[in-house]
Structure formats: structure tokens, C-alpha cells
GROMACS .gro file of C-alpha atoms in nm:
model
  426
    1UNK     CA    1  11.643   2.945   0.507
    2UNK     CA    2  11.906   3.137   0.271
    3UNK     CA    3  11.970   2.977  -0.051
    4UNK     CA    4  12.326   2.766   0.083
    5UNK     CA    5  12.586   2.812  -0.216
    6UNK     CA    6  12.891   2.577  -0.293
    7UNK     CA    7  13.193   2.811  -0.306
    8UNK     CA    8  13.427   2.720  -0.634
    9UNK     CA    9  13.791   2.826  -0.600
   10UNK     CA   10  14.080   2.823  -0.894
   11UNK     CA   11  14.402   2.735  -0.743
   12UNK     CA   12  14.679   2.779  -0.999
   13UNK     CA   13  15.052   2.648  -0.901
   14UNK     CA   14  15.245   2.787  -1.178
   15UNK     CA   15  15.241   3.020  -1.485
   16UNK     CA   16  15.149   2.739  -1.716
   17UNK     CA   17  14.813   2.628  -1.487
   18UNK     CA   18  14.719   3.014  -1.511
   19UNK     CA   19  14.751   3.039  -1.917
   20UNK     CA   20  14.443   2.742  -1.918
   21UNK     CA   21  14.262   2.839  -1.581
   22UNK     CA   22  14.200   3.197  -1.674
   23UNK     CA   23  13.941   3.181  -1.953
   24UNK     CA   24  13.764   2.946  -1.739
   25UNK     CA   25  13.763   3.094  -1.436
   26UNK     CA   26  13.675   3.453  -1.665
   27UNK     CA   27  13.379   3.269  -1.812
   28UNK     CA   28  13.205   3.143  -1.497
   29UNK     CA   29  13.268   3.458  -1.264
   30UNK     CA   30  13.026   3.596  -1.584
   31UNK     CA   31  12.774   3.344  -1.428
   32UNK     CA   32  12.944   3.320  -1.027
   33UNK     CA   33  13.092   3.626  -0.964
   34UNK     CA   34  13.155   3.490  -0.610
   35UNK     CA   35  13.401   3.281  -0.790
   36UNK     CA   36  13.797   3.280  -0.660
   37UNK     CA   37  14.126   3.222  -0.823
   38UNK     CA   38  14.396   3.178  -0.627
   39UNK     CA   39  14.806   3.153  -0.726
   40UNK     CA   40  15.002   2.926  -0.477
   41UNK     CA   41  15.369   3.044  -0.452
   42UNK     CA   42  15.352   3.336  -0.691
   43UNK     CA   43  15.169   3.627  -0.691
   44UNK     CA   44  14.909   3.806  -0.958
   45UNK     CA   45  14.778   4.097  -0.849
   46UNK     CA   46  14.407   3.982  -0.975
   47UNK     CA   47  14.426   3.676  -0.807
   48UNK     CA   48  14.355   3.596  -0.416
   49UNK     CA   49  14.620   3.512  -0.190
   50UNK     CA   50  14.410   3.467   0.147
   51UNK     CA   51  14.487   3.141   0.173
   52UNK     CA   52  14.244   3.163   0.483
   53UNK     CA   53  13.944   3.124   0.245
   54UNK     CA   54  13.999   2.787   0.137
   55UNK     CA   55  14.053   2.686   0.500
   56UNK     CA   56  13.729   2.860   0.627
   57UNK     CA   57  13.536   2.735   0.328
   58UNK     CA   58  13.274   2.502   0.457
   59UNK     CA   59  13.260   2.238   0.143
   60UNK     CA   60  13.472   2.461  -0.182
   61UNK     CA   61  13.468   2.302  -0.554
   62UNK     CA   62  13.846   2.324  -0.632
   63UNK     CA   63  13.943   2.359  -0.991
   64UNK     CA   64  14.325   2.319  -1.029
   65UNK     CA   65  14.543   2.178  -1.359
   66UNK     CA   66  14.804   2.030  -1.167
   67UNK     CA   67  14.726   1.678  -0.996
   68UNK     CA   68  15.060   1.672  -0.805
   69UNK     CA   69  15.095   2.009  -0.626
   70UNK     CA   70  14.733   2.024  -0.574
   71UNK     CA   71  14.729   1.685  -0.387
   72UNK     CA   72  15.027   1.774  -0.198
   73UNK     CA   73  14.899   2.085  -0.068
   74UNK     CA   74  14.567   2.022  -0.020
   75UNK     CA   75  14.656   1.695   0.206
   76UNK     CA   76  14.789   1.998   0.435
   77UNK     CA   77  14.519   2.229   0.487
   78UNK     CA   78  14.211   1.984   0.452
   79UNK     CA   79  14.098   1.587   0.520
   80UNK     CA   80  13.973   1.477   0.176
   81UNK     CA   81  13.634   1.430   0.207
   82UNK     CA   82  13.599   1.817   0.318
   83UNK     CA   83  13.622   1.941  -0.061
   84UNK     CA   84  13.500   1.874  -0.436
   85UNK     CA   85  13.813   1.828  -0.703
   86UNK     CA   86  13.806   1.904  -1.018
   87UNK     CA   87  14.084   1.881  -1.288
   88UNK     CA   88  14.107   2.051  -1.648
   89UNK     CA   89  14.449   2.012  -1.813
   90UNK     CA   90  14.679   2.304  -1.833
   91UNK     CA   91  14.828   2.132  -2.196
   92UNK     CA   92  14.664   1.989  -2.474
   93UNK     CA   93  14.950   1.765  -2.596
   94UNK     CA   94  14.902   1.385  -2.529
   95UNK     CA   95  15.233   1.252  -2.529
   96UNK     CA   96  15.377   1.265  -2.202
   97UNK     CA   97  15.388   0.979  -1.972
   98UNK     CA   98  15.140   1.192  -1.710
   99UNK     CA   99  14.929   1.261  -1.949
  100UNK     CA  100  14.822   0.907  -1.923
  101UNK     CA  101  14.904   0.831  -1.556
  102UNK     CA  102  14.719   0.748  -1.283
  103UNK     CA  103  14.742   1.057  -1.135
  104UNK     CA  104  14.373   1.221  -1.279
  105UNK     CA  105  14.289   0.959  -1.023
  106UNK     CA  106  14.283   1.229  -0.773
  107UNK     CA  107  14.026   1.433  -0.899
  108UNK     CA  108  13.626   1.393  -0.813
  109UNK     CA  109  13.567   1.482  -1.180
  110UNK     CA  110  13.832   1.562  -1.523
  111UNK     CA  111  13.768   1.778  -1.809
  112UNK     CA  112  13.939   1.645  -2.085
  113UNK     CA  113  14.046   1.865  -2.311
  114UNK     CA  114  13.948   1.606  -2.627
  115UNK     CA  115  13.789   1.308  -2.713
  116UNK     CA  116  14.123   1.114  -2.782
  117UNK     CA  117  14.239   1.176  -2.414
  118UNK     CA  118  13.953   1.157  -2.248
  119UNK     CA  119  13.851   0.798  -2.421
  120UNK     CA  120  14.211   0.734  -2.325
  121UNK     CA  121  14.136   0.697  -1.975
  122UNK     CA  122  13.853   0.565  -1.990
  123UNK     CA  123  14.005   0.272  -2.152
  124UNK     CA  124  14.299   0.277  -1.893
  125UNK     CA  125  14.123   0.301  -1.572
  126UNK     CA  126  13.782   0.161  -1.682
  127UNK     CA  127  13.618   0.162  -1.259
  128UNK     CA  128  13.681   0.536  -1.270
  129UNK     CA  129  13.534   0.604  -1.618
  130UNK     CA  130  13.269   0.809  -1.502
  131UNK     CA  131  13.465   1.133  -1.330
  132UNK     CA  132  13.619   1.175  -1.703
  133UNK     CA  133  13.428   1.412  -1.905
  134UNK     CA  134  13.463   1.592  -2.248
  135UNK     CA  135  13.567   1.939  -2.161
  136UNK     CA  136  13.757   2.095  -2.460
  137UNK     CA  137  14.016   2.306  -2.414
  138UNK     CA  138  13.946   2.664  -2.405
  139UNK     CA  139  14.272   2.814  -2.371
  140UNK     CA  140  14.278   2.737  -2.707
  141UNK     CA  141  14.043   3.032  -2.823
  142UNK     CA  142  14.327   3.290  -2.817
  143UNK     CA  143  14.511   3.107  -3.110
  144UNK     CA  144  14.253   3.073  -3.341
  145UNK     CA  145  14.219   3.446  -3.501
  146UNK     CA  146  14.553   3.587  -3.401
  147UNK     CA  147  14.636   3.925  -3.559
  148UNK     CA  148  14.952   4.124  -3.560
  149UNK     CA  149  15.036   4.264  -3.183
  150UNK     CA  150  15.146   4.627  -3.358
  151UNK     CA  151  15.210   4.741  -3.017
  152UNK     CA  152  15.551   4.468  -2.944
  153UNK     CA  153  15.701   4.530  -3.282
  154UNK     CA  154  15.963   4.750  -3.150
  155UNK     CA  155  16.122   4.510  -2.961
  156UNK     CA  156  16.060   4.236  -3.151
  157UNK     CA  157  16.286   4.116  -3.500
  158UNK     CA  158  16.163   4.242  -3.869
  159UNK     CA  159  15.896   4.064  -3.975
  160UNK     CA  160  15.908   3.795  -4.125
  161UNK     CA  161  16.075   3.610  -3.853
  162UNK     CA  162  16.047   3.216  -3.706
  163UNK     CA  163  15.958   3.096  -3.367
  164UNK     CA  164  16.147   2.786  -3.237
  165UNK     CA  165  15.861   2.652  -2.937
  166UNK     CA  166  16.025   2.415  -2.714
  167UNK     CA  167  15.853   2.251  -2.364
  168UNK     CA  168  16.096   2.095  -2.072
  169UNK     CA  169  16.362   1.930  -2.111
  170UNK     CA  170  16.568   2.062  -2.419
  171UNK     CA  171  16.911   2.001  -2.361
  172UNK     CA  172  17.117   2.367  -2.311
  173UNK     CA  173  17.354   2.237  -2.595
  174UNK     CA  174  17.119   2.120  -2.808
  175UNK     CA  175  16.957   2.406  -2.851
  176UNK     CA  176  17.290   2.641  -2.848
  177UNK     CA  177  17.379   2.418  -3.159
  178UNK     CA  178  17.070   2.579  -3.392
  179UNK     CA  179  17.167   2.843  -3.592
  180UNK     CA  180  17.198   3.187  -3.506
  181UNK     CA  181  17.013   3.452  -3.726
  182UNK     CA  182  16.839   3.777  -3.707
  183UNK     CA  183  16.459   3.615  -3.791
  184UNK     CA  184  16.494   3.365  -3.541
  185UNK     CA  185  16.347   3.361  -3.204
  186UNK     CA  186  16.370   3.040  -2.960
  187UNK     CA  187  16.066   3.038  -2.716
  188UNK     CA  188  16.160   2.826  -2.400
  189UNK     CA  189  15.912   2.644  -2.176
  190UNK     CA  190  15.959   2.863  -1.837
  191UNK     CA  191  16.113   2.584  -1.681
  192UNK     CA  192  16.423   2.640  -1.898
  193UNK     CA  193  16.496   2.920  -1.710
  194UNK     CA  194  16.823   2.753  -1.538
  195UNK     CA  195  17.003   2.801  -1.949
  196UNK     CA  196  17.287   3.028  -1.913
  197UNK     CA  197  17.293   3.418  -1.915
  198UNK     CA  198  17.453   3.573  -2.129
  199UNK     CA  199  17.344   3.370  -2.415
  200UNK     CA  200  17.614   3.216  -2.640
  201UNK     CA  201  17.342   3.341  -2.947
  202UNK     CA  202  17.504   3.667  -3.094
  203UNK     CA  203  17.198   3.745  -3.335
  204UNK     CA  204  16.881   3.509  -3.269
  205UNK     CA  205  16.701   3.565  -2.939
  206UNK     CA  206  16.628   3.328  -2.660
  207UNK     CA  207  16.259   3.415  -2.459
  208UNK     CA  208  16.106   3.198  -2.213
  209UNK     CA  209  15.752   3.201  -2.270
  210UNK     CA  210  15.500   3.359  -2.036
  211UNK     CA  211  15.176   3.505  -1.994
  212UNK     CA  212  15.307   3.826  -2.093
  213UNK     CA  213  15.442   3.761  -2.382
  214UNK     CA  214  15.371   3.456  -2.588
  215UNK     CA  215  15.072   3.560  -2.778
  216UNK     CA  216  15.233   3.900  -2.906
  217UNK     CA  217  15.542   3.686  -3.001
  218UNK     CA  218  15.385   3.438  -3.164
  219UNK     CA  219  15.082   3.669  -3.351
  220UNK     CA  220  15.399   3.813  -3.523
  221UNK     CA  221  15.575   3.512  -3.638
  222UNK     CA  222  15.572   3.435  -4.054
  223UNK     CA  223  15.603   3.091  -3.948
  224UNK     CA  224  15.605   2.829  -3.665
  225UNK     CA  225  15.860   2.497  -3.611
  226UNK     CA  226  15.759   2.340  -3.253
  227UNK     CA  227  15.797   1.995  -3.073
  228UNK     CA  228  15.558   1.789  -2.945
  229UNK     CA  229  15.458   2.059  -2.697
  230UNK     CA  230  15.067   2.227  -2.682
  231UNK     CA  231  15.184   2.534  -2.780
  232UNK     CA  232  15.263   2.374  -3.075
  233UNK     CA  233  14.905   2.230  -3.162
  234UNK     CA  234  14.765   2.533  -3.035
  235UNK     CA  235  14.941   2.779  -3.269
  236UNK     CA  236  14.891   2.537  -3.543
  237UNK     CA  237  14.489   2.653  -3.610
  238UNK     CA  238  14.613   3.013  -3.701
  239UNK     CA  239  14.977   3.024  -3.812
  240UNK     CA  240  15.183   2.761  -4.068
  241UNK     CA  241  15.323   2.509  -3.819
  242UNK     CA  242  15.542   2.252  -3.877
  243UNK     CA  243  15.649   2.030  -3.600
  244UNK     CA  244  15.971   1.846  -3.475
  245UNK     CA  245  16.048   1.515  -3.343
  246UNK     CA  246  16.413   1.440  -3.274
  247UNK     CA  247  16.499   1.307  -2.963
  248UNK     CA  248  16.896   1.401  -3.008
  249UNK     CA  249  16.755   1.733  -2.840
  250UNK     CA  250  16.619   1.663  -2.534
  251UNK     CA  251  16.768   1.500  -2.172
  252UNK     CA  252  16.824   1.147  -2.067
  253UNK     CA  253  16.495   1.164  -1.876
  254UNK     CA  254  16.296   1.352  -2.090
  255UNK     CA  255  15.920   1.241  -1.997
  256UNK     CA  256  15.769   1.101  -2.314
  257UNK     CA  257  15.868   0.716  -2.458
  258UNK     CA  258  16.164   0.722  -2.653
  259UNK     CA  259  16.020   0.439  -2.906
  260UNK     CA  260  15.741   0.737  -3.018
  261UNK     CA  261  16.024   0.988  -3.086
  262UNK     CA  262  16.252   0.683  -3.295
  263UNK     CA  263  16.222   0.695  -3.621
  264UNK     CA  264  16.297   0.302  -3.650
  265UNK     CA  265  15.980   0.184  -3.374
  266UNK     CA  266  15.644   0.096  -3.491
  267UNK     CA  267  15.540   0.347  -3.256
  268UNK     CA  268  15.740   0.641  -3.394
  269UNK     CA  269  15.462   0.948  -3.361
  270UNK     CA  270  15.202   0.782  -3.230
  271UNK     CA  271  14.937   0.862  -2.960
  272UNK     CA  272  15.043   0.715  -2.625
  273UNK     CA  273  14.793   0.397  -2.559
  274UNK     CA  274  14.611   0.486  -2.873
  275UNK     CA  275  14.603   0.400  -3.240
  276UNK     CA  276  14.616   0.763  -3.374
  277UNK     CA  277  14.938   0.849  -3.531
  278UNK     CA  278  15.082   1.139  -3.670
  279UNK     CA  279  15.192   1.087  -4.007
  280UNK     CA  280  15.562   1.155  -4.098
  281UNK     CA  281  15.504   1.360  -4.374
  282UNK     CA  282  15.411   1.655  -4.077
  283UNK     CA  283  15.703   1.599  -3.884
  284UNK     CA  284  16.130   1.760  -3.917
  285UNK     CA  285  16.413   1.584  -3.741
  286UNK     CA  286  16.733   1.860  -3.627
  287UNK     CA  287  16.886   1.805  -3.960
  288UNK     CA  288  16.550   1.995  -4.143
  289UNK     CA  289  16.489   2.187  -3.862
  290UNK     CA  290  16.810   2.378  -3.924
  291UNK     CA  291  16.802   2.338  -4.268
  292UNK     CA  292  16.503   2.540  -4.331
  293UNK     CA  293  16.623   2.791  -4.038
  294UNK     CA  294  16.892   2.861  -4.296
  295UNK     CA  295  16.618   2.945  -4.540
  296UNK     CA  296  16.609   2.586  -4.761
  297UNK     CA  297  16.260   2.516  -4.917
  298UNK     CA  298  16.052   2.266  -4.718
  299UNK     CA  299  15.900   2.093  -5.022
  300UNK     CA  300  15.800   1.758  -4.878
  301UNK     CA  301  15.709   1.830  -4.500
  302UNK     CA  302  15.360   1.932  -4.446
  303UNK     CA  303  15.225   2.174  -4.193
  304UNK     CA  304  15.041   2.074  -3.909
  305UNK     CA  305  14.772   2.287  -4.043
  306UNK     CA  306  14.543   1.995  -4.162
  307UNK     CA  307  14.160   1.995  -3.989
  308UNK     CA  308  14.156   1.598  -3.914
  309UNK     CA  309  14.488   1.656  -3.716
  310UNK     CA  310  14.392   1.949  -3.510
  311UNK     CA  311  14.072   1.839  -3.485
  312UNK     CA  312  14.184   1.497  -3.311
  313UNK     CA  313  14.469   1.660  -3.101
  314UNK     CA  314  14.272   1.971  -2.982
  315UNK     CA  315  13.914   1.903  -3.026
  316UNK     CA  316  13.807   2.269  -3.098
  317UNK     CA  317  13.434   2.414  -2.922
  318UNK     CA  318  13.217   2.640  -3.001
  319UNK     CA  319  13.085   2.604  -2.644
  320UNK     CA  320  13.297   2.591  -2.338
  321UNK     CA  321  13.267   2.277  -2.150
  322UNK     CA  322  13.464   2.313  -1.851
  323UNK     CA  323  13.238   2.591  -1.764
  324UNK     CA  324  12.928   2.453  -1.835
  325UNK     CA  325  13.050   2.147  -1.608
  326UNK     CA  326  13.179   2.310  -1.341
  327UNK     CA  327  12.848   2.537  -1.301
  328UNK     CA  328  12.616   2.187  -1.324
  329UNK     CA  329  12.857   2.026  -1.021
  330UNK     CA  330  12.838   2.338  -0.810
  331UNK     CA  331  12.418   2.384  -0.892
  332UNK     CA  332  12.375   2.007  -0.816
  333UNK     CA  333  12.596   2.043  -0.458
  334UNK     CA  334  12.316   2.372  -0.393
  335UNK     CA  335  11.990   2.113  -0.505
  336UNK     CA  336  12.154   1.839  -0.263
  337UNK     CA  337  12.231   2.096   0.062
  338UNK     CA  338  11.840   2.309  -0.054
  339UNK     CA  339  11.670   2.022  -0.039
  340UNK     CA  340  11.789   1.819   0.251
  341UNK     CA  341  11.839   2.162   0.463
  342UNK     CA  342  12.167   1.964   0.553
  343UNK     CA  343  12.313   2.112   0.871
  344UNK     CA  344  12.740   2.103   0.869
  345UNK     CA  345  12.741   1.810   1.034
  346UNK     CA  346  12.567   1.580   0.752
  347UNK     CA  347  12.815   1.710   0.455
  348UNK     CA  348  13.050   1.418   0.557
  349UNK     CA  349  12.771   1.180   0.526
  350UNK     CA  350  12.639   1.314   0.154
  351UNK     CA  351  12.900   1.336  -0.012
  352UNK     CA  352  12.990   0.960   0.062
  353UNK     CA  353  12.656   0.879  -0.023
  354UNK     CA  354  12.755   1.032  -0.370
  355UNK     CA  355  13.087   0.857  -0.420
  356UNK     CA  356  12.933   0.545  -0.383
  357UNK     CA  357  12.655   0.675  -0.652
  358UNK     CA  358  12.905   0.739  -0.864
  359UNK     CA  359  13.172   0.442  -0.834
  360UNK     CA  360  12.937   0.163  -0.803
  361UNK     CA  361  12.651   0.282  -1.007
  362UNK     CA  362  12.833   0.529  -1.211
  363UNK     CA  363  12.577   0.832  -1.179
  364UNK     CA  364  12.463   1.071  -0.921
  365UNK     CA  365  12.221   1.000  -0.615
  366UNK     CA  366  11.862   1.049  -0.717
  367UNK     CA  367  11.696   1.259  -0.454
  368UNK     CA  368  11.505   1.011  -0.347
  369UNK     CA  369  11.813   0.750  -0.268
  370UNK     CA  370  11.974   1.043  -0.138
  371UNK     CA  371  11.674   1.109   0.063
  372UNK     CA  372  11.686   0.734   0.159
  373UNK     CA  373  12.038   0.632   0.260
  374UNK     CA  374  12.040   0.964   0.502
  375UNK     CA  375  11.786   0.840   0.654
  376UNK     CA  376  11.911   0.462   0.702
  377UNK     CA  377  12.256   0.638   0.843
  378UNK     CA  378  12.072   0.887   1.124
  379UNK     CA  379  11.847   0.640   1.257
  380UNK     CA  380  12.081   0.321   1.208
  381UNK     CA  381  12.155   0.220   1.586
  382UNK     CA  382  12.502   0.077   1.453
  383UNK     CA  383  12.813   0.275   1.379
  384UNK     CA  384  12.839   0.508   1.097
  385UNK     CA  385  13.116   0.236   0.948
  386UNK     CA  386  12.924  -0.049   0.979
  387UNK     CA  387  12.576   0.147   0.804
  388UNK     CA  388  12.825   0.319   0.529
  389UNK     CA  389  12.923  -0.102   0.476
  390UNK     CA  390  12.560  -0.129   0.458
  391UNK     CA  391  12.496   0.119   0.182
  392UNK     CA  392  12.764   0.009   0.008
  393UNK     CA  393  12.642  -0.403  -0.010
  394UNK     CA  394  12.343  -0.323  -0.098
  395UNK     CA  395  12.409  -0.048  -0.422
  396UNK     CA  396  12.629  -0.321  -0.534
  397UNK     CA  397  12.396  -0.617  -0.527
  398UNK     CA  398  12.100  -0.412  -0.688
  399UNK     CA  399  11.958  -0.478  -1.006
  400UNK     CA  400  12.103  -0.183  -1.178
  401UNK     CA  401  12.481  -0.257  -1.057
  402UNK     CA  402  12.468  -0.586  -1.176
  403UNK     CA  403  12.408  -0.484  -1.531
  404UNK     CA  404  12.674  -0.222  -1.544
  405UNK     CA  405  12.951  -0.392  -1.746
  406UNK     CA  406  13.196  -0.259  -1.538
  407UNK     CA  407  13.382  -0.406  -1.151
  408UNK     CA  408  13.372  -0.265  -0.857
  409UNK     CA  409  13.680  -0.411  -0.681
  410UNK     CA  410  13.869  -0.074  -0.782
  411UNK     CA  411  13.570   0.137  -0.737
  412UNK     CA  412  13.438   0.128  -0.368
  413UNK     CA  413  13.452   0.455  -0.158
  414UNK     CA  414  13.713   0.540   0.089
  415UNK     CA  415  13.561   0.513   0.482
  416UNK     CA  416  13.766   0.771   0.642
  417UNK     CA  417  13.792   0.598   1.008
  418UNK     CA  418  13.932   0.824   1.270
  419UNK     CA  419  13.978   1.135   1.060
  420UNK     CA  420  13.660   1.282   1.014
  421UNK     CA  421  13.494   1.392   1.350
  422UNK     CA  422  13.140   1.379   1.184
  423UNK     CA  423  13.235   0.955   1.099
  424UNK     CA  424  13.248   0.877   1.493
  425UNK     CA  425  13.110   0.557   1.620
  426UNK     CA  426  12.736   0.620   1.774
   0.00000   0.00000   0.00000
């Protein structure tokens, strides 16, 4: 029999999920080259948009960077146990409320992009702990040895010049109320599209960040002033960063806590459901922010260009995680169908077999359980629900359960009844 091999798919939503999936998805088609990436509702002309792959596919590993959409849209095309999830996070920020959510809830397994986040949810959701793993943030490679981009200085200001970074939700006036220079440029999230054309700015410009252009813009810049977006931290290892924190700027439902962006709370700047704070000293309200647009000296604001703080935030690599993850799931998925010779019909029954590895044991099958438990549900003269109930009583009264310090009343496998042909009553 032909070596069986599990299909991996990228499936980007929007620009921002393609500026983090790319050097992953580059870096294991070096090692897959059967790899796919595919762009939902836009089109790149490197990326797939035969959308009839991924409902062909017998069992694809799906690596996407946005929870929502790619829950949504999968629920359409394919019943949930008929794929592998996997998220990695298209920013490296922690402040936003979804950054925190229960939403990575979705995916089969998380790359974290540091060790503050990801021991974040494992405090948070403490039954799921074991899908979260460390897997850097790669996306952050292309900031660390920026040079000059000689090739857009025609059509960008003399050098030196500033770059304003702002994510969703600045407030069209707010920003309209910054000063207007030559050596300014104000790079908007591409959300902020909507701001109206022609600009009211006579000499600074106003660029909404994309693929195209961000890196050249910002290899150029003399110096950075951002908010509490990931472009921010990201810039931060190569150019003289300095960020801002001034919630005067941004909508009435602007999606991070107000008390970390008020100077008077004893949570101003910190870490959302951590203890890591950034200190004050690194951070500019409006007031400074246009202040040292106008050219003033910024004598006791620090930039963000300190190795504990980048360090924490960003968690730099020299080895790429995400990859190195995503290959091990797929090889595992190709040891499990190699050496059970599983026909189509027994996919259903593995992988629950491996949830309920995973969420009551917190590891993998061994191939001998594996080997076990398919066993117990072909020749079981019950139904496939009540053996799966089975399965599932007796991983959780074994020896090794009972010493995990961990419960299981969040943590027990979904039985799909009635929506998965291969489940149906003997």
C-alpha cells in the first residue's frame, strides 16, 4: 500500500492572516511541497482558490490565524470531526480582549506566538492546556535586520521621516487632529480604510498598511511612535520605537480594557490576566506624541528597544516552531493511517480515539491503545455511542488520569450523533 499522506492547507481570510501565514507556509512547502495556501474572499495570484480541494480532501490539517471566520466557514463546507485545526496568531500584541478569549477553543492545537500568551491560556482554560503550544512568531523575522528599501524612496518623504502605526479603531478625528508635516507618515491598520478621501492632511501622508508596502515604509523611517498594536513590537527589534497609550484616540468600543489604557488604574499598561507590565517610562500619551512630532526632545521616555521587553512580548526564535509543529502533527496523522492501514471509513473513529487521548489524558494515543480501543469499537456488538461511552469511562478512571492534576468535566470529547455517517448505530 502507498504511503497515505495528511494534506495541510493555509486558509488566510484577510491581508493581516497572510502577513503571519506566509513564512510559515514558505518554510514547510521547503519540507511539503504538496502544501496549499488558500485566500478566502480575496485573491493572490500565488495562492489557491479551488475551493474544491478542501471539500475533496479526505482528512486536511488546516492552518488558519483567524478563529472566527475560519469556524464560520468551515461549519459550511465540512462536519467537524472531518478535519485537523490548527491556529497560529496573525498579531503578536497581547492586549486585546480576543487575545485572551475563549475563542482558541476552536482549534485542535495553538501556536502561541510567546511564552506570556501561551502560559496565559493555559492558566485561563486549564482542561484545554494541552492543544496550546510554544510556537514563536515568525513573521517577526522580517523586522529584525531591516535595511533601507532604495528602490521606494521616490515616492516616499526625505529621509529622516516618522511613522505614526495605528491598529483598528482610531477615531477619524483623532487622528486628523496630529500635526501635519512633511516627515510624517500615518500608517493605518487596513481596516481604516472607511477614513475620508481626500485627506484633510495638506503635507503629512496617510497609508494603510499592506503587504505591499509596510516593510519598505517602515525600513525607511528615522524613527517609530506606535500603539499597542504588533506592528509596533515588531518594528521595535530594528528601529527606535517608542509607543503610545492614550485612549482619547480611539472609539467607544475599542476592543482592549479601558482600565489598562488609564493612567489612574492599577492596571494602566499591564498584560491582560497577567502580572507583566509595561513600565511608564516606555510609553507617550497624545500630548507627547505631538509634541515630539513637532520636533521637541524626548528626554525622559524610553524606547521600546529594551531586550527584557521584546523578549517577553515577542519571544524571538532562532528556530521556527510553528513549522516544526505543524510537520510533527501531519507525520504523526501518516504513522496513525501507515500503521493501522485505516480504510476511510475508520478516520471518524481515530481521531475520536485521539481527542479523548488528549483531553482526558492530555497526550497522544500510544499505538498500542490506539491499536486497542479500534479494536474494542469494531468488534463491540453495541452501538458506536454506547462503546465511544465506554472508552471514555474507562481512560478516565485509569491510573494515569487520576494523577493528572487537572478535571475532566470541561474536557470530554464531542459524540457527534446523527451527523457523521461512519457514527451509525450497529
Amino acid at each position: 500500500m502507498s504511503k497515505q499522506h495528511a494534506e495541510i492547507c493555509f486558509v488566510a481570510f484577510e491581508e493581516k492572516d497572510l502577513m503571519s501565514l506566509l513564512p510559515i507556509y514558505n518554510s514547510v512547502r521547503i519540507h511539503r511541497p504538496d502544501a496549499r495556501l488558500f485566500t478566502i474572499g480575496f485573491d493572490r495570484g500565488y495562492a489557491d482558490s479551488a475551493l474544491s480541494f478542501l471539500f475533496g480532501a479526505t482528512f486536511p490539517i488546516i492552518i488558519a490565524a483567524s478563529p472566527g471566520s475560519v469556524t464560520n466557514w468551515l461549519e459550511i463546507i465540512r462536519p467537524r470531526w472531518s478535519y485537523h485545526l490548527i491556529g497560529i496568531e496573525h498579531g503578536v500584541s497581547p492586549f486585546k480582549k480576543f487575545t485572551y478569549s475563549d475563542a482558541f477553543l476552536c482549534y485542535d492545537d495553538y501556536f502561541a506566538p510567546s511564552i506570556l500568551w501561551k502560559e496565559r491560556l493555559e492558566r485561563l482554560y486549564p482542561s484545554r492546556s494541552t492543544r496550546f503550544h510554544l510556537g514563536g512568531y515568525p513573521k517577526a523575522n522580517q523586522f529584525i535586520c531591516l535595511v533601507p528599501d532604495e528602490a521606494r524612496k521616490d515616492i516616499l518623504p526625505p529621509i529622516p521621516y516618522d511613522v505614526v502605526v495605528f491598529s483598528w479603531g482610531l477615531k477619524e478625528e483623532a487622528l486628523f487632529s496630529l500635526p501635519d508635516r512633511d516627515n510624517v507618515i500615518y500608517l493605518l491598520h487596513p481596516a481604516q480604510v472607511e477614513f475620508s478621501r481626500p485627506y484633510p492632511f495638506k503635507r503629512s501622508r496617510v497609508i494603510i498598511s499592506s503587504l505591499e508596502n509596510t516593510t519598505s515604509i517602515l525600513s525607511n523611517a528615522d524613527r517609530v511612535f506606535g500603539d499597542i498594536s504588533s506592528m509596533t513590537f515588531e518594528i521595535s527589534q530594528s528601529k527606535k520605537t517608542y509607543l503610545i497609550i492614550d485612549r482619547s484616540l480611539y472609539i467607544e468600543d475599542y476592543d482592549i480594557d479601558d482600565s489598562i489604557m488609564d493612567p489612574a488604574s492599577d492596571r494602566f499598561a499591564y498584560v491582560p490576566e497577567t502580572d507583566f507590565k509595561i513600565d511608564s517610562t516606555f510609553i507617550l500619551d497624545k500630548t507627547l506624541l505631538i509634541a515630539a512630532l513637532h520636533g521637541d526632545p524626548l528626554i525622559n521616555t524610553r524606547p521600546l528597544n529594551d531586550n527584557f521587553l521584546i523578549e517577553t512580548i515577542i519571544c524571538p526564535m532562532q528556530e521556527d516552531l510553528c513549522t516544526k509543529g505543524i510537520l510533527s502533527i501531519a507525520e504523526g496523522r501518516e504513522r496513525i493511517m501507515a500503521e493501522e492501514k485505516a480504510p476511510h471509513h475508520q478516520e471518524a473513529a481515530i481521531e475520536f480515539i485521539q481527542h479523548a487521548y488528549r483531553l482526558i489524558l492530555g497526550r497522544e494515543p500510544d499505538l498500542d491503545g490506539l491499536r486497542h480501543y479500534l479494536t474494542k469499537l469494531n468488534t463491540s456488538s453495541s452501538s458506536a455511542l454506547s462503546g465511544g461511552l465506554e472508552i471514555l469511562l474507562e481512560l478516565a478512571q485509569s491510573d494515569e488520569a487520576m494523577q493528572r492534576p487537572v478535571t475532566f468535566r470541561d474536557a470530554w470529547p464531542k459524540l457527534m450523533i446523527g451527523t457523521d455517517p461512519r457514527y451509525e448505530t450497529r
